[in-house]
PDB file of C-alpha atoms in Angstrom:
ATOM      1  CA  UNK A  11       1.101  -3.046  -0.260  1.00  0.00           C
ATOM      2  CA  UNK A  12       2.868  -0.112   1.131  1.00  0.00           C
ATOM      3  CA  UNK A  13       1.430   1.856   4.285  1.00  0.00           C
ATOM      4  CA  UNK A  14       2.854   5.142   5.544  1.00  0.00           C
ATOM      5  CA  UNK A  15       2.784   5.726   9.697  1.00  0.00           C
ATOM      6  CA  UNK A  16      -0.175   9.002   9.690  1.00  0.00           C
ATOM      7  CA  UNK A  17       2.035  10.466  12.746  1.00  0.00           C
ATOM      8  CA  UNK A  18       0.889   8.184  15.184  1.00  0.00           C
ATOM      9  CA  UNK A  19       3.498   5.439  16.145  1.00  0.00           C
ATOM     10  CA  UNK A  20       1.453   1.847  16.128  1.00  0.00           C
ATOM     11  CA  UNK A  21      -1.241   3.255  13.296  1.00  0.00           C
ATOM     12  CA  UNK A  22      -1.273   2.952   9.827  1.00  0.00           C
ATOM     13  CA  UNK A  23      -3.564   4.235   7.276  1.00  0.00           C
ATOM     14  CA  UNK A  24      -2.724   3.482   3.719  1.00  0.00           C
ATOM     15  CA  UNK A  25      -1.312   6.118   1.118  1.00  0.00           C
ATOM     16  CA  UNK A  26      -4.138   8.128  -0.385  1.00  0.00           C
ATOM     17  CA  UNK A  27      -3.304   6.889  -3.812  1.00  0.00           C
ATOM     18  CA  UNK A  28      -3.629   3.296  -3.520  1.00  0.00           C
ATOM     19  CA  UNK A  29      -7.336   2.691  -2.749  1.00  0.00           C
ATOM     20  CA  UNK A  30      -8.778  -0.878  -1.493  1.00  0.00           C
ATOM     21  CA  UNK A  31     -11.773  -3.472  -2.015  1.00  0.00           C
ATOM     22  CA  UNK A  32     -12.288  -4.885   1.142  1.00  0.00           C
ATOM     23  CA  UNK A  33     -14.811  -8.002   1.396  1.00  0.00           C
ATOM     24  CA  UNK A  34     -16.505  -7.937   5.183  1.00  0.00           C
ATOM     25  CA  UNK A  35     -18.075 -11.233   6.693  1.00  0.00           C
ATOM     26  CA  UNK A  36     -18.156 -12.424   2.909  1.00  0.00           C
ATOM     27  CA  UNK A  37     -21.717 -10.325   2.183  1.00  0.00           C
ATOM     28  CA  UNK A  38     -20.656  -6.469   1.985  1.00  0.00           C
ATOM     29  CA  UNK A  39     -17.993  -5.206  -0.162  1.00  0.00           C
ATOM     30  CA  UNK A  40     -16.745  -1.701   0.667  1.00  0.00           C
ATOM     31  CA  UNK A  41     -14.767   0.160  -1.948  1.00  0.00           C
ATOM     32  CA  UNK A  42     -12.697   2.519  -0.530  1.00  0.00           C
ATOM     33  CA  UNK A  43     -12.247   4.754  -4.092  1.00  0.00           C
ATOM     34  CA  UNK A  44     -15.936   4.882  -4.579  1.00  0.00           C
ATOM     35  CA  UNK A  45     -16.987   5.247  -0.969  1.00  0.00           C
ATOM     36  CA  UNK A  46     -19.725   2.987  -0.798  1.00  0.00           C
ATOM     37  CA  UNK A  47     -21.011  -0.181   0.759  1.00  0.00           C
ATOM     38  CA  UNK A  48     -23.050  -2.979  -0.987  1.00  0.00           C
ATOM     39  CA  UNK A  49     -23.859  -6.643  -1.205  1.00  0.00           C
ATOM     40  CA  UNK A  50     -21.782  -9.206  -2.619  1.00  0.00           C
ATOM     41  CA  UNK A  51     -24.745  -9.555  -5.084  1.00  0.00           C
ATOM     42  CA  UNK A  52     -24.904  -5.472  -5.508  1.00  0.00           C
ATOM     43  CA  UNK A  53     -28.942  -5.756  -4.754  1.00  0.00           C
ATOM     44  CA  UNK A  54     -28.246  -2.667  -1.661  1.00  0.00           C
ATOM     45  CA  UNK A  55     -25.697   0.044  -2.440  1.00  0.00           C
ATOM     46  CA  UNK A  56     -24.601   2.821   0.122  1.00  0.00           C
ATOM     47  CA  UNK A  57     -22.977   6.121  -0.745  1.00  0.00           C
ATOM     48  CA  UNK A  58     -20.803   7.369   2.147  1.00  0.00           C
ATOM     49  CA  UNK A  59     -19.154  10.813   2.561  1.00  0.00           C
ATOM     50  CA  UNK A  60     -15.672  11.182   1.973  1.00  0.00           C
ATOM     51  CA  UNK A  61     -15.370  11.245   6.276  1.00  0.00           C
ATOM     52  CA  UNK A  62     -17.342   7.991   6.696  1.00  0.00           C
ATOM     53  CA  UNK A  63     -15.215   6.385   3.968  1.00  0.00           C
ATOM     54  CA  UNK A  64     -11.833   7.378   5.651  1.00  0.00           C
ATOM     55  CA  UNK A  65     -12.439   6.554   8.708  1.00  0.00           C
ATOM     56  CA  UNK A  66     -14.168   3.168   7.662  1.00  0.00           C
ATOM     57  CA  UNK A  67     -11.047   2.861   6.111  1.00  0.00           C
ATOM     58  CA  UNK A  68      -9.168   3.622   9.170  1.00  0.00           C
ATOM     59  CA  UNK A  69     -10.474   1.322  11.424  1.00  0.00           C
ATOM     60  CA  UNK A  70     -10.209  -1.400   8.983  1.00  0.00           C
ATOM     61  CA  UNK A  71      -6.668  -0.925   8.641  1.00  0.00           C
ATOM     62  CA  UNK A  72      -6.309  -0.522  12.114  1.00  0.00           C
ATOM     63  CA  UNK A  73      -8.221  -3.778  12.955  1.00  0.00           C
ATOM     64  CA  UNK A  74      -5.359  -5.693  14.008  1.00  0.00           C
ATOM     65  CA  UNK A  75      -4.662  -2.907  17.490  1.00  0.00           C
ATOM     66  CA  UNK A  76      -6.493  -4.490  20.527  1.00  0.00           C
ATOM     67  CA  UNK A  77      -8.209  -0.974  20.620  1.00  0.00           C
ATOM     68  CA  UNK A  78      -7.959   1.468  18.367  1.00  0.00           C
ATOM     69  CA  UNK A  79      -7.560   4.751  20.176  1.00  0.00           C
ATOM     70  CA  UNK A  80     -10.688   7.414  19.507  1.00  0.00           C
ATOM     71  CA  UNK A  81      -7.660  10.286  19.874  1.00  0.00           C
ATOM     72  CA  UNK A  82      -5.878   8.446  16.940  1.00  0.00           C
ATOM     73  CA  UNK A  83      -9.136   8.371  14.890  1.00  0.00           C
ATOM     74  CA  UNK A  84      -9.883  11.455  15.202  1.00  0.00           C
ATOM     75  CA  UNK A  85      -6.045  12.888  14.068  1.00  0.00           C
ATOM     76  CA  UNK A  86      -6.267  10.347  11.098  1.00  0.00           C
ATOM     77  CA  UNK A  87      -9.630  12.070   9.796  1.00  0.00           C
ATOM     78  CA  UNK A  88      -9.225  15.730  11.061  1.00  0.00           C
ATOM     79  CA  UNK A  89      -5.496  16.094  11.310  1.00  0.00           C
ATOM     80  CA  UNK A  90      -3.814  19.107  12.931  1.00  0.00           C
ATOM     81  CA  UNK A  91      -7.442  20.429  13.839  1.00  0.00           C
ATOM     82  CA  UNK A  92      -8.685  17.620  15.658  1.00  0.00           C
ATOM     83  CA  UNK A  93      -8.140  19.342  18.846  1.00  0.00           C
ATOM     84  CA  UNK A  94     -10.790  21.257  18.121  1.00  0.00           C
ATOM     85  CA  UNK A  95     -13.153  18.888  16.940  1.00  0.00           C
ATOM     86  CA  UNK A  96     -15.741  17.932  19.292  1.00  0.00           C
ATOM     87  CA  UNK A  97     -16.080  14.625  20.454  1.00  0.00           C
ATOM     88  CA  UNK A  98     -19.433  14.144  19.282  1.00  0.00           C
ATOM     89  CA  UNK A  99     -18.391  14.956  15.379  1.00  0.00           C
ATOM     90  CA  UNK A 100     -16.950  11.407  15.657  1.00  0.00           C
ATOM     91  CA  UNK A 101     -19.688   9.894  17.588  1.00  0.00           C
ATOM     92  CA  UNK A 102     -21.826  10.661  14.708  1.00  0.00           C
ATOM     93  CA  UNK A 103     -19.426   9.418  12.290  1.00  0.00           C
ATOM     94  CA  UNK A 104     -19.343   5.837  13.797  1.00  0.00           C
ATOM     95  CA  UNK A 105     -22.858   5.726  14.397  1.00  0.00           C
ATOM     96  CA  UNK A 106     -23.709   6.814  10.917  1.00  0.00           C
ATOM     97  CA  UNK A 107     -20.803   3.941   9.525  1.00  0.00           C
ATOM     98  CA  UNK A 108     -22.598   1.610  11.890  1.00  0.00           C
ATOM     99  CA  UNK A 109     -25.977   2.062  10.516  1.00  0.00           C
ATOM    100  CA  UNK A 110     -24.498   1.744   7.261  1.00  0.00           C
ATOM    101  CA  UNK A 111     -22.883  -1.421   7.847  1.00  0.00           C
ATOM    102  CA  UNK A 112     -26.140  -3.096   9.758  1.00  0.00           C
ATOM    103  CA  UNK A 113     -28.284  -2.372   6.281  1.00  0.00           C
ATOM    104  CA  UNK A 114     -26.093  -4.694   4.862  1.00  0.00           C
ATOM    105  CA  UNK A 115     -26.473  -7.235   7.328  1.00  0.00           C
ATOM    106  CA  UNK A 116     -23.398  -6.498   9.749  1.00  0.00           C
ATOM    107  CA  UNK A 117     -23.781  -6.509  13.278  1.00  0.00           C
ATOM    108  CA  UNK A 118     -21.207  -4.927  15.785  1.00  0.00           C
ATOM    109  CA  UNK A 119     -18.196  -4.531  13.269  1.00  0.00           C
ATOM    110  CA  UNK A 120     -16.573  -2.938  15.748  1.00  0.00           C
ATOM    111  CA  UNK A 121     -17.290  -1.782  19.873  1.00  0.00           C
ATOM    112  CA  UNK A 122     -16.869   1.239  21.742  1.00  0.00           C
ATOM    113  CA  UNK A 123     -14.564   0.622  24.801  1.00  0.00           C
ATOM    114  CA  UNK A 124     -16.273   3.534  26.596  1.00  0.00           C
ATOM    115  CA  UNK A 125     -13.196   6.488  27.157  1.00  0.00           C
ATOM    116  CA  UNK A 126     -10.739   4.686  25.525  1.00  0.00           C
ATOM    117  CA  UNK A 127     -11.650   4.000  21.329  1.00  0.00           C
ATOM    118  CA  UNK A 128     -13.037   1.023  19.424  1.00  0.00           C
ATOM    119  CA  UNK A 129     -12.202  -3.238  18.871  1.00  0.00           C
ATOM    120  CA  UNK A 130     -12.723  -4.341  15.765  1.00  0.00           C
ATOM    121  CA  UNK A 131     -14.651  -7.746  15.877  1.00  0.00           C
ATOM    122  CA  UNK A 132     -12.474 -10.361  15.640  1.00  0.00           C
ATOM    123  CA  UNK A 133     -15.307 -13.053  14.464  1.00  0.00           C
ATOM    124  CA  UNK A 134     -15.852 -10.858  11.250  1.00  0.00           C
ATOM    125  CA  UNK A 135     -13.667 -11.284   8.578  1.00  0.00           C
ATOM    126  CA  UNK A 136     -12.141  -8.550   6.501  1.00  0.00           C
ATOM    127  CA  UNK A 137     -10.462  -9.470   3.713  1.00  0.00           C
ATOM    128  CA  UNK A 138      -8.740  -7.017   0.983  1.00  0.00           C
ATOM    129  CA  UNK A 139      -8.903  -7.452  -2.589  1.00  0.00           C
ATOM    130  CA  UNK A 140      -6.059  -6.487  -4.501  1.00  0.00           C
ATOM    131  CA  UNK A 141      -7.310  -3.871  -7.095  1.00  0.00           C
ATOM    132  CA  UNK A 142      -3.881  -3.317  -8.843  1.00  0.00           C
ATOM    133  CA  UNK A 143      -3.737  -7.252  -9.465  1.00  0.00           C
ATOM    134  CA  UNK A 144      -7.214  -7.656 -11.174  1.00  0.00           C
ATOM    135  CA  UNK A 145      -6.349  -4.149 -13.242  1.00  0.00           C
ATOM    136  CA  UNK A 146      -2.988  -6.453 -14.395  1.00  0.00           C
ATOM    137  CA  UNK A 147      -4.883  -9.124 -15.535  1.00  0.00           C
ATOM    138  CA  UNK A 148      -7.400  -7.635 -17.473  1.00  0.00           C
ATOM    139  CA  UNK A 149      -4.311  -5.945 -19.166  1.00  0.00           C
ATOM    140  CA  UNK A 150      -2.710  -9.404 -19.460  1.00  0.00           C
ATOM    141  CA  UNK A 151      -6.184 -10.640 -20.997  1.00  0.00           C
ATOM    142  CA  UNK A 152      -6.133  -8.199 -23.431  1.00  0.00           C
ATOM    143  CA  UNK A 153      -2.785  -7.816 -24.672  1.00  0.00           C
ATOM    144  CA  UNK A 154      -3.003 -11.659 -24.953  1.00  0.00           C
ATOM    145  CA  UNK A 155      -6.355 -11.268 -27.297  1.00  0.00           C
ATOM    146  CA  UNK A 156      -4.859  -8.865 -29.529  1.00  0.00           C
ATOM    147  CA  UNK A 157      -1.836 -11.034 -29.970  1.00  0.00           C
ATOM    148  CA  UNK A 158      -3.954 -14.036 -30.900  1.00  0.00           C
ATOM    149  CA  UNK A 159      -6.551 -11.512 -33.494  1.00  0.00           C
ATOM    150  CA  UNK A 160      -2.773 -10.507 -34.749  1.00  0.00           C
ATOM    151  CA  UNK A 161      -1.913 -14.339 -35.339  1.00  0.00           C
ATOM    152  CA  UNK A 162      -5.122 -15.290 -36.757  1.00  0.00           C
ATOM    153  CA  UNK A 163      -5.166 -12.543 -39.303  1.00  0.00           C
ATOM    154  CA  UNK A 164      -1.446 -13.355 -40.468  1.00  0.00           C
ATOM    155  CA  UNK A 165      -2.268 -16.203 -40.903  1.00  0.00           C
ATOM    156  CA  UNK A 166      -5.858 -15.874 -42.334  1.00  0.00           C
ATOM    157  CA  UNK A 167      -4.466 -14.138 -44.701  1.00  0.00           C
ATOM    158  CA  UNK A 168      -1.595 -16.402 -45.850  1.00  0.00           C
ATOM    159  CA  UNK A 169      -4.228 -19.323 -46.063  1.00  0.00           C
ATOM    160  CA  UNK A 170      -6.023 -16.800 -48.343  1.00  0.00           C
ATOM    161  CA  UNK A 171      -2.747 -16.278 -50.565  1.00  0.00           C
ATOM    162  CA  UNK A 172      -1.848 -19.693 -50.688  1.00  0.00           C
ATOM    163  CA  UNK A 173      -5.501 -20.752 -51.904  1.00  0.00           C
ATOM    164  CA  UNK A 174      -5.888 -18.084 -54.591  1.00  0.00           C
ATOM    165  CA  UNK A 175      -1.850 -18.992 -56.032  1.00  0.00           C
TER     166      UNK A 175
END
């Protein structure tokens, strides 16, 4: 996996082009591509904007800072116009990610340290899924299949020759 630094030394934010399946506390699966949230057993699905998603996304990667710094959130999802965002653009934004997240049955993902940014919840586990590896093997799976149809025929068919000579 390859991250780029988003101009802020200590942060990193993956590049947009490789997108993520992230499995949280083992029930919710959040697809970064697709934006949404949903149960391991898909029986709740939740649509996010393209803002919720990234900064979801953000904070996940970011999960390992003791705090993750509301001033470096808010340049990762507005860039160079984040000084003129207002401060309650992103209080909306993590409110609306943390009602999200509580439909699905998690708590507290992460806590506002009041002036200073977020902690992500140590006692919750995150863990990626590696999309590019499960695209492999299904091409693996495949190529394998037609390989063996290939054999099979060939040799189908010499059976065939054999029996009728």
């Amino acid at each position: 996996m390859q991250y780029s630094h988003h101009r802020q030394p200590g942060c990193t934010f993956l590049k947009e082009d490789v997108k993520k399946t992230y499995i949280i506390n083992s029930n919710c699966i959040y697809n970064e591509g697709k934006y949404e949230l949903r149960t391991v057993s898909n029986s709740q699905v939740i649509k996010m904007t393209a803002m919720r998603a990234k900064c979801l996304s953000f904070i996940i990667e970011n999960a390992h800072l003791e705090i993750i710094e509301r001033q470096k959130i808010t340049t990762a999802l507005w860039g160079s116009r984040s000084h003129y965002v207002n401060d309650a653009n992103l209080t909306q934004i993590l409110y609306l990610i943390r009602r999200d997240l509580k439909a699905l049955g998690i708590n507290d993902l992460f806590i506002t340290i009041p002036r200073q940014g977020l902690k992500v919840n140590s006692d919750i586990a995150i863990i990626a899924t590696d999309s590019e590896t499960k695209g492999r093997k299904k091409q693996i799976v495949r190529q394998t299949i037609a390989a063996l149809t290939t054999v099979f025929s060939v040799t189908l068919g010499s059976l065939m020759y054999l029996h009728i000579h």
